[in-house]
Structure formats: C-alpha cells, structure tokens
Amino acid sequence: MNSRAAQHAIILSVQLNSAFWSRYQDLVREVVLPYQYEILNDRVPGVEPSGAIRNFRIAAGIEQGEFTGMVFQDSDVAKWLEAVGHALKSKRDAALEKLADDVIDLVVAAQQPDGYLNTYFTIKEPGKRFTNLMDCHELYCAGHMIEAAVSYYEATGKRKLLDAMCRFADLIADTFGPNEGQIHGYDGHQEIELALVKLYHATGEQRYLDLARYFLDARGTEPNFFLEEWERRGLQSFWWPWMKEPDLAYHQAHKPVREQDVAVGHAVRAMYMYTAMADVARLTGDESLRKACERLWEDVTRRQMYIIGAIGSTHQGEAFTFDYDLPNETAYAETCASVGLIFFAKRMLELSPKAEYADVVERALYNAVIGSMAQDGKHYCYVNPLEVWPRANEENPDRKHVRPTRQAWFGCACCPPNVARLLMSLGDFIYTWREDRRTLYVHLHIGSDVEWELEGARVRVSQESALPWRGETSLRVSAAEGPRRFALAVRIPAWCAGEPVIRVNGRTLSPEEVRVEDGYAVIEREFADGDEVAFHLPLAARFVVSHPELRATNGMAAIERGPLVYCVEEADNGRNLAALSVDLDAPFAEVPCHIEGVDVVALEFEGYRRDDQAFADGSLYRPVSPEAKQEHRVNIRAIPYFLWGNRGLGEMRVWLRSR
C-alpha cells in the first residue's frame, strides 16, 4: 500500500457505544439486514418481487428465466453486501457472514470470464454492454459492488469479492480512457468514481485513482459524450417516453466539473459526483477541484437544503430546481440524496475540518435519514415529506409521490439498503485523525471508542454523549503505554444555545485556555492515561425562521432542539394542522414522551387555531371581519421529526404559521 493510501489507515477502529445510535445498529443487524435479504430473495409476502438474487442465479447459469426489476437491480444486492460488511466490522456474526458468503459465491459465479459483471446485460442484452452508459447504470452498479467488496474485505479479510471486483475494475480501466481504442466516456449515474477511490485505498493501485480522476475530467467536456452516444443509438432513450432526449444538466454533464458552481439535476447523482471530486481533490492536491467542491457545497447547503437535511425539491427527475425553491407539500427529498449529502460532507471534512460540514452530517443524520425508516425496521420513505395531508397525498396527482405512510418496499428500492449501509458505517463519520496536525477531530457527539496508533503506541479515546436529549459529552483517554502529546478538536455544534463549558479532569477551562478553530474547540496537551475532557453544550428548544427568499416558509417557523427538528402531528393536535399558528415568544415545556419504544423529549407550547364558526354557513370565502379572523388558544405538542408517522395515518407538518 502506498503512502497516500495508508493515510486513512491510522485510525484502527471505531466501536459505537451509544444509547441512541447503538439501538439503530442493533435494529439494522437483527431486523433490517435479515428482512432485506428475504426481500432480495422474493420471500416476503405482499411485497413487490425484487428478483435481485434470482437475476444473479440466472446470470450464473444456475436457473433459467428472464431479468426482473430495474436496470440497476444489481445495486440492491451490492448495498446489502456492503452493509453486512460494515456490520461484521463491529461484531462478527457467523450466520450473517454465511449468508453474505453465499451471495458472494453467486455474484462471482455470474461474472463473465473477462471480468464483466452486470446481470441486466448478461441476461437481457448480452451484446450491448457499454453502449448506453447515459441511461443504463452499468458503472453505477459496478461502483456499488466495488464498495461492497472493499467493505467485506476490510471486515473479514476475505478476498473473493475484492479480487473479482479488481478484475472488473481492470476491465473498466482498459475499456475507458483518453487513449485510442478506448471509450472516451463516463456513466450516467455517478458512483464508480467514489468507489474507485475506495478500491485505491484498499489495494494501493494507482490506476484506480487515475481512472476515477479520468471519469471526472471527461465529464461535461466537448464533444459531449452523451450526445454522441445518443446519436449512435439512433436518438433513442432507454427511458422513453419519460426522457426523450439527453438532459445534460440532469446528469451534471452540461459543463466540466471544475466549472460547475450551482447544484443542478438529479440530486443523488450530484452528491456522489461531488463526493468523488472531494476525494480526488484531497488525494491529488487539485485546487481547482477543491474550489469547485466549496462552491457547490455552499450552493447546496445555503440555498437548496431543507431544514431536515434533505435535498432535491422536485419529483421531476428527483432533482434540484433553483436556489430557495424548497416547497413543503411537494418536496421530493429522496432518502438517498441525504445519504449522499452525508458522504459529500465527510469528504469535505477530510479536505478541511470545518464544523459546518459536520453540522450538516448531524442535521441529515438525525432527521432525514433515520426519519426515513420506521422503528420496526421494515417500512421506509423514499420521499421524506415536510408536510403530510393524507387525502391530498392520495387524491391530488401533484402530491402522489409523497406517501402518507412508510412503505414495506419499492419497485426502485435504492433507499432502504442505502440507509442500512450508512447506519452500519456510522463509526467512519465520527472522527478524523490528522497526522500533520497531530489532532483527533471529533466531528459527531456519539458515544464510541476510537483507537489509533501514535508514536508506535496505541491510544484510545472513549466518548460518552447524552445527545440528542442532553448536551453532555465526555472524552476519556487511555494511554497505557505512556503519555502522548496530541490535540483533541471537538466540534461546537451550530445549535449550541450559549457558550459551551469545557472541563479537563474536572477543572473548568477559561475561554483563554481554549483555542477555537473553524468551529472546533482544540485542547492540546500531553494526555495521560485516564485524562478526561468534558463538554456541556447548552441545548434548548427554539423557533427557527428561514431566509426571506425561501418563499414556501415565509411567515412560518419550525422548531429545533439540539440536532433534532420537530414536527406536529394530527395524533397530538387534531386535524387541519394548517389552521395552527404560533407565537414566536411562546416558551416551551419539555415533556417526556414514549413513541414506538423510544423515550423522547416532546415539546408543548401555547399556540392558536383558527375558528371556523364564521364559515358555518358553508361559504368558501368571506370578507375580513372580527369573526372571520377569530382564533382560540390551544396547547400544541411537537415531537422529533424522525418519529413522525409511527402512530398511524394522519397529518404532519414541520413549518407552522407564525404570528
């Protein structure tokens, strides 16, 4: 392994030990992964058949039949395998490992002699590989299987899938590139780029990093590959009539990546591409790529991101629209897009540790991502709504993409396994060690143990955190082989309701004793075995308003408490939540609440509800009068957004009218 690839091997292990997050990992390990395995094998009654495992059986010649599912159906299996790999890193499980080994045997059996792997083109169009890259996700599927191979190898040391994916990556590297006889192109759905970077880290093979960079460099250049490919196909789209001709911006191929400064097109594709751009910028020192990432980050998070950490405001193309266009009732906010945003933020942290990046990880994680999965682990959101009115969601064609309840599965099931792999890899997002600064960055306040090597000795930091319910975090150092000098840089969250209190071994530090850099409190000293750094992060519920240009929420307010966004539901507040309004000076009462096995802090406060007596005659409109404006005081209860929809069908809103 070369030196660059070795940089990220310094942190040896991260193990979660969190009352909040370990429960989610247990849920994924014990319920989600077995449930998704059964679905992939078409063994769950009442759920649309996946066909994903069967496709591999057919491609391997074990079974006869036709291809089933989306053209990218292979990626569901890949993401499941990757999630299993992450699960086995933290806890070996012989039964789960056996399931994965059997699936890997099947995947490798389906691989062609030259290394090619894709069940759609093997079964359905065997003579057309790499002829419709814009539409058919070949390299996207390859990328996900590469990520699975790396994850499984890192967890188990088993190379069968890794070696198979190296053969495939070698075939791709021989097939694509700038040289004569190669395809001068790239995939319609970005993913291969970031996967090749992971393969480079795992193997140290420079050609994989070079290929990732080539795919980024080629994208959006002239002559445009997608237009040329479309012409070679006789102006036909795989997705006709939905997509009749290439939309280059939809694929982020409308201009070279270094010239892009506004997030456009399919939100998930964009996030995966930006993630790879940040990876390559860090590994190659490419300043133009870094600056493009910074511009795109600013546009996404300051002008095109929902308060829950969701992105992509329209169901047309699952895409961005334009700055400040963030409608609530028709939000698309695909789960995969929030997962991708977290990936992008992690790479930005590795480029330059700034608290704003980790703040977004936290926002998306605590709200959109875990809110996308029901507490039973078997029902999911593809779209994450900020407003639910069940009748409108069922009967208004413009709102039918917003489902008022979580679903057991989807015909396009990219989101559920994406959530599983993210939650099982959560330890990868909490810390970064910077050797050049001799600093351990603590990005997320999540109970966990991290161990790494420093000057030939192993050092451990054990973090305990009471988030999201209380703002208390402590970090205890274990340095059994003797004191070591380094720095702890702990993020001060943007939601802090005041100055944090920091103690070292029980002594409160003065502001002059704490260096703050880019939103991190830096404590540098010689740490001895048993040293403890404790943080009190003031945490309080508060109303939040939006930028005046965000027209969908003008005159409205949302509620946050720590990292959590809150919502109101019909179960607590009755129907027609749109009739409620809030006084922004109203105090909050924190109330213990139990929802689907989770003990939470609910919020109660005084608000108002419009009376309808003035409309008792059935009139739809009437002149303004004291009667028409009449409101009465009500007690409003809000719960954490991530728990919406766990108490039956009903209305839900994040944003409320303010007085």
XYZ file of C-alpha atoms in Angstrom:
659
model
C 0.000 0.000 0.000
C 1.460 3.382 -0.947
C 1.786 6.286 1.476
C -1.274 8.194 0.298
C -3.498 5.148 0.602
C -2.080 4.480 4.050
C -3.027 7.895 5.430
C -6.510 6.733 6.328
C -5.342 3.514 7.982
C -4.098 5.398 11.073
C -7.424 5.120 12.884
C -7.506 1.436 13.680
C -11.057 1.005 14.867
C -14.204 2.787 15.954
C -16.812 0.987 18.018
C -20.168 2.568 18.799
C -21.334 2.611 22.395
C -24.310 4.944 22.240
C -27.692 4.572 23.879
C -29.253 6.285 20.876
C -27.243 5.053 17.896
C -26.286 1.549 19.022
C -30.003 0.770 19.123
C -30.212 1.651 15.432
C -27.214 -0.511 14.603
C -28.762 -3.390 16.552
C -32.002 -2.867 14.636
C -30.184 -2.995 11.307
C -28.158 -6.048 12.310
C -31.032 -8.020 13.830
C -34.014 -6.929 11.734
C -33.184 -4.814 8.684
C -30.471 -6.958 7.106
C -32.385 -10.258 7.510
C -35.575 -8.582 6.263
C -33.862 -7.101 3.227
C -32.190 -10.443 2.485
C -35.603 -12.092 2.409
C -36.895 -9.371 0.079
C -33.919 -9.741 -2.263
C -34.794 -13.446 -2.395
C -38.501 -12.715 -3.069
C -39.669 -14.353 0.140
C -41.720 -11.564 1.762
C -45.461 -11.868 1.002
C -47.223 -8.739 -0.197
C -44.029 -7.008 -1.326
C -43.258 -6.397 -4.990
C -40.771 -9.096 -6.072
C -37.205 -7.819 -6.208
C -35.721 -10.517 -8.422
C -32.267 -9.238 -7.475
C -30.799 -12.529 -6.219
C -32.639 -14.501 -8.871
C -31.053 -12.307 -11.549
C -27.614 -13.402 -10.357
C -28.716 -17.035 -10.350
C -29.877 -16.707 -13.942
C -26.718 -14.854 -14.991
C -24.633 -17.595 -13.364
C -26.500 -20.300 -15.300
C -27.936 -21.857 -12.145
C -31.522 -21.033 -13.070
C -33.495 -20.237 -16.205
C -35.671 -17.167 -16.591
C -35.987 -13.510 -17.524
C -34.396 -10.478 -15.901
C -36.543 -8.877 -13.173
C -36.617 -5.312 -11.898
C -34.880 -2.062 -12.691
C -31.869 -1.958 -14.985
C -29.772 -1.223 -11.862
C -31.257 -4.028 -9.753
C -27.772 -5.411 -9.025
C -27.048 -2.390 -6.835
C -29.594 -3.518 -4.217
C -27.561 -6.677 -3.645
C -24.324 -4.698 -3.586
C -25.549 -2.225 -0.972
C -26.866 -5.083 1.160
C -23.465 -6.775 0.985
C -21.720 -3.527 1.877
C -23.995 -3.069 4.896
C -23.200 -6.620 6.015
C -19.503 -5.848 5.719
C -19.856 -2.800 7.952
C -21.928 -4.837 10.420
C -19.240 -7.521 10.614
C -16.551 -4.924 11.310
C -18.158 -4.111 14.633
C -19.422 -7.598 15.520
C -18.673 -10.852 13.769
C -21.800 -12.929 13.216
C -21.287 -16.394 11.737
C -24.836 -16.740 10.426
C -24.849 -13.329 8.748
C -21.385 -13.942 7.337
C -22.544 -17.259 5.880
C -25.448 -15.523 4.131
C -23.055 -12.975 2.652
C -20.534 -15.625 1.604
C -23.275 -17.484 -0.255
C -24.351 -14.293 -2.028
C -20.730 -13.514 -2.916
C -20.318 -17.009 -4.368
C -23.359 -16.318 -6.530
C -22.118 -12.878 -7.617
C -18.712 -14.239 -8.607
C -20.331 -17.135 -10.470
C -22.256 -14.573 -12.526
C -19.079 -12.722 -13.510
C -18.014 -13.137 -17.126
C -14.571 -14.588 -17.979
C -13.159 -11.148 -18.851
C -14.297 -9.701 -15.513
C -17.542 -8.069 -16.658
C -20.433 -8.184 -14.194
C -23.946 -6.925 -14.815
C -26.979 -9.199 -14.757
C -29.164 -6.998 -16.955
C -26.740 -7.011 -19.865
C -25.730 -10.625 -19.280
C -29.340 -11.849 -19.340
C -31.298 -9.382 -21.436
C -28.930 -7.579 -23.806
C -25.690 -9.561 -23.881
C -24.357 -7.877 -26.986
C -24.881 -4.300 -25.845
C -22.583 -3.781 -22.886
C -21.242 -0.209 -22.610
C -23.492 1.042 -25.438
C -25.911 3.066 -23.297
C -23.911 4.463 -20.415
C -26.126 7.514 -20.093
C -29.245 5.535 -19.200
C -28.356 2.064 -18.003
C -26.221 2.407 -14.858
C -23.554 -0.172 -15.745
C -20.722 1.640 -13.992
C -23.063 2.690 -11.193
C -23.741 -0.980 -10.436
C -20.034 -1.720 -10.753
C -19.266 1.036 -8.262
C -21.669 -0.269 -5.662
C -20.276 -3.791 -5.979
C -16.745 -2.410 -5.605
C -17.810 -0.636 -2.413
C -19.307 -3.904 -1.180
C -16.081 -5.754 -1.943
C -13.942 -3.247 -0.052
C -16.276 -3.239 2.953
C -16.397 -7.037 3.135
C -12.651 -7.395 2.727
C -11.966 -4.847 5.472
C -14.371 -6.664 7.802
C -13.368 -10.278 7.164
C -10.088 -10.313 5.264
C -11.783 -12.436 2.604
C -10.669 -11.503 -0.902
C -13.065 -13.410 -3.137
C -15.319 -10.464 -3.962
C -12.440 -7.976 -3.817
C -10.410 -9.951 -6.345
C -13.458 -10.263 -8.591
C -14.041 -6.522 -8.455
C -10.380 -5.815 -9.148
C -10.767 -7.883 -12.324
C -13.837 -5.842 -13.234
C -12.097 -2.557 -12.407
C -9.151 -3.612 -14.564
C -11.531 -4.308 -17.444
C -13.123 -0.879 -16.955
C -9.683 0.770 -16.867
C -8.754 -0.971 -20.120
C -12.071 -0.020 -21.723
C -12.363 3.632 -20.706
C -9.850 6.423 -21.005
C -8.322 9.009 -23.315
C -6.317 6.616 -25.480
C -7.103 5.390 -28.953
C -9.413 2.384 -28.893
C -10.874 3.289 -25.519
C -14.334 4.699 -24.810
C -13.963 8.402 -24.092
C -16.944 8.496 -21.742
C -18.451 8.078 -18.302
C -21.586 6.773 -16.624
C -24.947 8.495 -16.484
C -25.275 7.859 -12.764
C -22.113 8.756 -10.881
C -20.876 6.185 -8.336
C -17.947 4.434 -9.963
C -15.745 7.450 -9.242
C -16.002 7.347 -5.457
C -15.893 3.540 -5.473
C -12.608 3.527 -7.383
C -11.117 5.796 -4.722
C -12.122 3.236 -2.087
C -10.588 0.467 -4.175
C -7.398 2.519 -4.445
C -7.263 2.850 -0.650
C -7.802 -0.895 -0.226
C -5.219 -2.001 -2.803
C -2.818 0.888 -3.312
C -3.249 0.502 -7.097
C -2.682 3.928 -8.670
C -4.609 3.080 -11.838
C -7.878 3.048 -9.865
C -7.345 6.584 -8.613
C -6.269 7.661 -12.096
C -9.445 6.172 -13.573
C -11.626 7.957 -11.000
C -9.958 11.204 -11.979
C -10.399 10.456 -15.684
C -14.150 9.976 -15.284
C -14.376 13.354 -13.526
C -12.091 15.112 -16.012
C -14.013 13.807 -19.031
C -17.486 14.670 -17.770
C -19.155 17.601 -19.489
C -16.314 18.269 -21.924
C -16.775 18.818 -25.656
C -17.655 16.980 -27.787
C -20.239 15.787 -25.264
C -20.101 12.024 -24.842
C -23.792 11.603 -24.021
C -24.898 13.448 -27.160
C -22.582 11.363 -29.322
C -23.709 8.131 -27.671
C -27.376 9.099 -28.106
C -26.804 9.727 -31.811
C -25.116 6.331 -32.170
C -28.244 4.755 -30.636
C -30.438 6.362 -33.269
C -31.704 9.115 -30.923
C -33.381 6.538 -28.688
C -33.533 6.644 -24.882
C -33.863 3.617 -22.636
C -36.278 5.669 -20.530
C -38.520 6.795 -23.409
C -41.083 8.373 -23.242
C -40.138 9.794 -19.843
C -36.809 11.016 -21.230
C -36.913 11.625 -24.950
C -33.545 13.312 -25.410
C -30.483 13.900 -23.249
C -30.794 16.412 -20.428
C -27.139 17.112 -19.782
C -27.735 19.135 -16.626
C -29.768 16.259 -15.183
C -26.570 14.168 -15.386
C -24.277 17.044 -14.300
C -22.672 16.714 -17.750
C -23.632 20.170 -19.042
C -20.162 21.608 -18.367
C -16.829 20.370 -16.993
C -17.000 19.594 -13.286
C -14.462 22.265 -12.342
C -16.695 24.918 -13.894
C -19.835 23.904 -12.023
C -20.911 26.199 -9.207
C -24.661 25.566 -8.891
C -26.177 22.222 -7.934
C -28.440 21.052 -10.748
C -30.015 17.837 -11.943
C -30.595 14.536 -10.184
C -29.679 15.123 -6.546
C -28.214 11.690 -5.787
C -26.002 11.691 -8.869
C -24.772 15.146 -7.923
C -23.879 14.111 -4.374
C -21.986 11.024 -5.482
C -20.057 13.104 -8.013
C -19.232 15.849 -5.511
C -18.071 13.167 -3.070
C -15.635 11.800 -5.645
C -14.491 15.305 -6.571
C -13.572 15.989 -2.938
C -11.827 12.614 -2.678
C -9.712 13.237 -5.759
C -9.002 16.834 -4.754
C -7.622 15.648 -1.415
C -5.549 12.807 -2.823
C -4.061 14.719 -5.760
C -3.881 18.240 -4.359
C -6.107 19.503 -7.178
C -7.038 23.032 -6.082
C -9.480 23.615 -8.930
C -11.475 20.564 -7.845
C -11.355 21.701 -4.226
C -12.661 25.155 -5.110
C -15.463 23.641 -7.198
C -16.439 21.473 -4.215
C -16.519 24.506 -1.938
C -18.726 26.459 -4.372
C -21.115 23.552 -4.802
C -21.235 22.890 -1.056
C -22.202 26.490 -0.403
C -24.947 26.425 -3.018
C -26.426 23.150 -1.768
C -26.375 23.855 1.965
C -27.153 27.578 1.979
C -29.733 27.765 -0.771
C -31.067 24.299 -1.690
C -31.285 22.234 1.512
C -34.393 21.534 3.575
C -34.239 22.089 7.314
C -34.234 18.304 7.878
C -31.046 17.900 5.834
C -32.887 16.749 2.721
C -32.179 17.895 -0.830
C -33.896 17.644 -4.208
C -37.119 19.616 -4.296
C -38.956 18.183 -7.299
C -40.208 14.722 -8.229
C -39.499 15.551 -11.872
C -36.111 13.899 -12.183
C -35.638 13.639 -8.394
C -33.776 16.857 -8.823
C -32.666 20.264 -7.686
C -34.609 23.155 -9.179
C -33.137 26.546 -8.263
C -31.982 28.483 -5.234
C -34.546 28.890 -2.425
C -37.156 26.746 -4.188
C -37.985 24.384 -1.310
C -41.718 23.623 -1.293
C -43.025 21.669 1.676
C -46.123 19.849 0.455
C -44.495 18.596 -2.776
C -40.925 18.105 -1.532
C -39.135 15.134 -3.046
C -36.229 14.979 -0.588
C -35.140 11.455 -1.554
C -33.509 9.470 1.239
C -30.563 8.518 -0.982
C -29.882 12.202 -1.594
C -29.474 12.848 2.142
C -27.211 9.812 2.388
C -25.173 11.228 -0.497
C -25.050 14.647 1.177
C -23.536 12.983 4.251
C -20.930 11.279 2.046
C -20.051 14.637 0.483
C -19.827 16.319 3.891
C -17.487 13.597 5.186
C -15.113 14.164 2.267
C -15.216 17.917 2.838
C -14.231 17.273 6.469
C -11.279 15.245 5.229
C -10.305 18.078 2.903
C -10.598 20.711 5.620
C -12.126 20.060 9.050
C -14.759 22.758 9.456
C -17.689 22.468 11.814
C -20.199 23.489 9.139
C -19.597 20.210 7.307
C -20.203 18.096 10.398
C -23.234 20.230 11.288
C -24.820 19.108 8.021
C -23.899 15.462 8.652
C -25.647 15.741 12.006
C -28.709 17.519 10.591
C -29.260 14.987 7.821
C -28.488 12.012 10.051
C -30.779 12.843 12.974
C -33.676 13.957 10.818
C -33.995 12.884 7.192
C -32.020 9.616 7.356
C -33.385 7.969 10.487
C -36.757 9.571 9.822
C -36.895 7.624 6.573
C -37.145 4.302 8.408
C -39.919 3.215 10.754
C -38.974 1.975 14.183
C -39.803 -1.593 13.136
C -37.004 -1.520 10.543
C -39.363 -2.835 7.866
C -41.016 0.291 6.444
C -39.317 3.127 4.610
C -39.652 6.517 2.983
C -38.327 7.082 -0.498
C -39.591 10.666 -0.280
C -39.196 12.475 3.057
C -42.091 14.926 3.390
C -42.158 18.124 5.391
C -45.928 18.136 5.242
C -48.423 15.288 5.043
C -52.123 15.682 4.320
C -53.157 12.075 3.592
C -56.177 12.853 1.447
C -54.193 15.241 -0.756
C -51.337 12.753 -0.983
C -53.769 10.095 -2.199
C -56.039 12.160 -4.448
C -54.019 15.117 -5.781
C -51.863 13.927 -8.716
C -49.240 16.576 -7.929
C -48.740 15.110 -4.449
C -48.975 11.379 -5.089
C -45.204 10.958 -4.939
C -45.444 11.858 -1.227
C -46.657 8.777 0.584
C -48.502 9.482 3.862
C -47.078 6.324 5.440
C -43.786 4.488 5.104
C -43.801 1.606 2.623
C -42.679 -2.013 3.037
C -40.532 -1.811 -0.141
C -40.306 -0.133 -3.529
C -40.024 -1.163 -7.143
C -36.991 1.119 -7.210
C -35.547 0.133 -3.826
C -32.327 2.140 -3.728
C -33.087 3.895 -0.433
C -33.614 1.112 2.173
C -30.229 -0.609 1.651
C -28.570 2.807 1.430
C -29.831 3.615 4.927
C -28.636 0.240 6.191
C -25.099 0.695 4.873
C -24.870 4.238 6.233
C -26.052 3.320 9.719
C -23.704 0.343 9.923
C -20.745 2.500 8.809
C -21.571 5.341 11.194
C -18.280 4.931 13.037
C -16.478 6.142 9.904
C -18.066 9.584 10.259
C -17.333 10.412 13.901
C -13.564 11.014 13.929
C -10.705 12.094 11.696
C -7.036 11.868 12.662
C -4.795 14.485 11.031
C -1.208 13.367 11.313
C 0.108 16.700 10.027
C -1.632 18.460 12.930
C -1.357 15.600 15.437
C -5.039 16.168 16.066
C -8.004 13.887 16.604
C -11.086 15.666 15.289
C -14.343 14.724 16.969
C -16.987 15.589 14.399
C -20.028 13.933 15.945
C -21.079 13.690 19.574
C -21.836 9.977 19.524
C -20.848 7.509 22.232
C -17.986 5.424 20.840
C -14.436 4.176 21.305
C -11.739 5.128 18.808
C -8.288 3.582 18.772
C -5.298 4.578 16.671
C -1.526 4.360 16.642
C 0.600 7.275 17.796
C 4.400 7.077 18.023
C 4.288 3.298 17.993
C 1.752 3.055 20.801
C -1.974 2.544 20.732
C -4.107 5.348 22.088
C -7.811 5.117 22.782
C -10.412 7.798 23.332
C -13.765 6.725 24.759
C -16.584 9.149 24.110
C -19.826 9.254 26.052
C -22.618 11.520 24.872
C -26.174 12.107 26.030
C -27.252 13.588 22.715
C -29.748 14.151 21.308
C -31.633 14.601 24.584
C -28.982 16.336 26.723
C -25.920 18.337 25.724
C -23.333 16.414 27.701
C -20.259 14.822 26.139
C -17.093 13.472 27.718
C -13.917 12.005 26.246
C -11.613 9.796 28.311
C -8.093 8.982 27.110
C -6.488 5.567 27.522
C -2.728 5.679 27.012
C -1.437 2.637 28.851
C 1.960 2.804 27.131
C 2.692 6.269 28.458
C 1.545 9.874 27.931
C 1.309 11.176 24.384
C 1.078 14.760 23.205
C -1.689 15.476 20.724
C -4.754 17.671 20.345
C -8.427 16.898 20.722
C -10.533 19.094 18.443
C -14.185 18.787 19.397
C -16.931 20.331 17.286
C -19.039 23.037 18.882
C -22.428 22.424 17.217
C -24.196 25.303 15.495
C -27.269 24.603 17.647
C -25.485 25.475 20.911
C -27.710 27.877 22.859
C -24.757 29.541 24.561
C -21.053 29.189 25.246
C -20.029 25.594 25.982
C -18.454 24.753 29.330
C -15.275 22.682 28.973
C -13.573 20.821 31.810
C -10.303 18.908 31.833
C -10.058 16.417 34.697
C -12.814 18.318 36.483
C -11.278 21.793 36.138
C -13.237 24.325 34.120
C -11.172 25.941 31.405
C -11.303 29.667 30.881
C -12.032 30.951 27.360
C -8.363 31.930 27.061
C -7.300 28.320 27.585
C -9.359 27.013 24.655
C -8.375 27.601 21.060
C -11.314 27.631 18.647
C -10.551 26.824 15.013
C -13.211 26.517 12.323
C -15.864 25.694 14.903
C -13.779 23.164 16.872
C -12.620 23.610 20.461
C -8.994 22.485 20.424
C -7.414 21.139 23.609
C -3.743 20.399 23.061
C -1.684 18.857 25.814
C 0.194 15.783 26.884
C -2.591 13.327 27.554
C -2.009 10.711 30.218
C -3.942 7.546 30.866
C -7.321 8.403 32.386
C -7.416 12.077 31.395
C -10.943 13.307 30.721
C -12.280 16.236 28.714
C -15.944 17.036 29.350
C -18.263 19.351 27.434
C -21.532 20.904 28.478
C -23.242 22.086 25.293
C -26.212 24.340 26.142
C -29.254 22.784 24.495
C -32.663 24.446 24.289
C -35.740 24.320 22.093
C -36.140 27.288 19.778
C -38.166 28.556 16.875
C -36.325 28.882 13.553
C -37.241 31.043 10.572
C -35.981 30.882 7.002
C -34.345 33.264 4.556
C -36.911 35.728 3.114
C -36.265 34.351 -0.384
C -37.426 30.912 0.730
C -40.998 31.679 -0.213
C -42.597 28.418 0.871
C -41.821 29.204 4.519
C -42.156 32.984 4.616
C -44.227 33.911 7.657
C -43.669 30.467 9.155
C -41.468 28.909 11.818
C -40.021 25.495 12.545
C -38.784 24.101 15.846
C -35.364 22.727 16.672
C -33.932 21.313 19.870
C -30.288 20.415 19.630
C -29.729 18.409 16.456
C -33.403 17.486 16.169
C -36.037 19.158 14.025
C -39.551 18.806 15.427
C -42.925 18.395 13.747
C -46.576 18.440 14.779
C -48.890 15.523 14.086
C -52.612 15.001 13.950
C -52.276 12.356 16.684
C -51.469 15.111 19.180
C -53.115 18.199 17.724
C -56.169 17.119 15.730
C -56.856 17.512 12.030
C -56.205 20.566 9.850
C -52.772 21.421 11.174
C -52.671 24.293 8.679
C -55.096 26.153 10.954
C -52.491 26.299 13.737
C -50.232 29.285 14.347
C -47.510 30.002 16.862
C -46.302 32.963 18.859
C -42.533 33.093 18.453
C -42.169 34.304 22.046
C -44.061 31.346 23.497
C -41.988 29.308 25.986
C -41.517 25.589 25.527
C -42.260 22.939 28.116
C -40.210 19.746 27.753
C -42.402 16.706 28.254
C -41.326 13.042 28.456
C -42.948 11.033 25.704
C -42.823 7.392 24.566
C -43.271 6.582 20.871
C -42.737 3.105 19.413
C -40.256 2.014 22.043
C -38.342 5.307 22.081
C -38.257 7.608 25.101
C -38.143 11.135 23.731
C -38.451 14.752 24.756
C -41.658 16.200 23.331
C -42.311 19.939 23.374
C -45.511 21.675 24.422
C -46.288 25.344 23.949
C -49.246 27.652 23.618
C -50.487 28.483 20.136
C -53.635 29.354 18.254
C -56.178 27.689 15.996
C -58.446 29.483 13.570
C -62.147 29.171 14.379
C -64.453 28.025 11.617
C -67.714 29.336 13.082
C -67.737 32.285 10.672
C -67.923 29.737 7.859
C -70.710 27.664 9.400
C -72.993 28.727 6.543
C -70.780 26.782 4.127
C -69.250 29.816 2.441
C -65.835 29.272 0.914
C -64.739 32.911 1.134
C -65.973 35.912 3.089
C -64.830 39.476 3.747
C -62.400 40.083 6.568
C -64.196 40.659 9.830
C -63.517 40.049 13.530
C -65.458 36.799 13.223
C -63.506 35.639 10.175
C -60.212 36.320 11.953
C -61.261 34.661 15.192
C -58.734 32.304 16.784
C -58.667 30.450 20.078
C -55.757 29.434 22.240
C -54.653 25.806 22.110
C -51.862 23.733 23.556
C -49.618 22.408 20.760
C -47.407 19.374 21.094
C -44.399 18.755 18.830
C -42.360 15.545 18.565
C -38.994 14.814 16.926
C -39.409 14.655 13.162
C -37.658 11.296 12.913
C -40.610 9.692 14.706
C -43.387 11.068 12.507
C -45.858 8.529 11.149
C -45.249 5.863 13.798
C -48.725 6.251 15.352
C -50.991 5.632 12.403
C -52.179 7.620 9.400
C -52.555 11.335 9.956
C -51.436 14.831 9.085
C -47.921 16.107 9.797
C -46.222 19.492 9.422
C -42.739 20.825 10.099
C -43.428 24.515 9.391
C -46.206 26.412 11.217
C -47.665 29.836 10.597
C -46.162 32.420 12.940
C -47.886 35.478 14.417
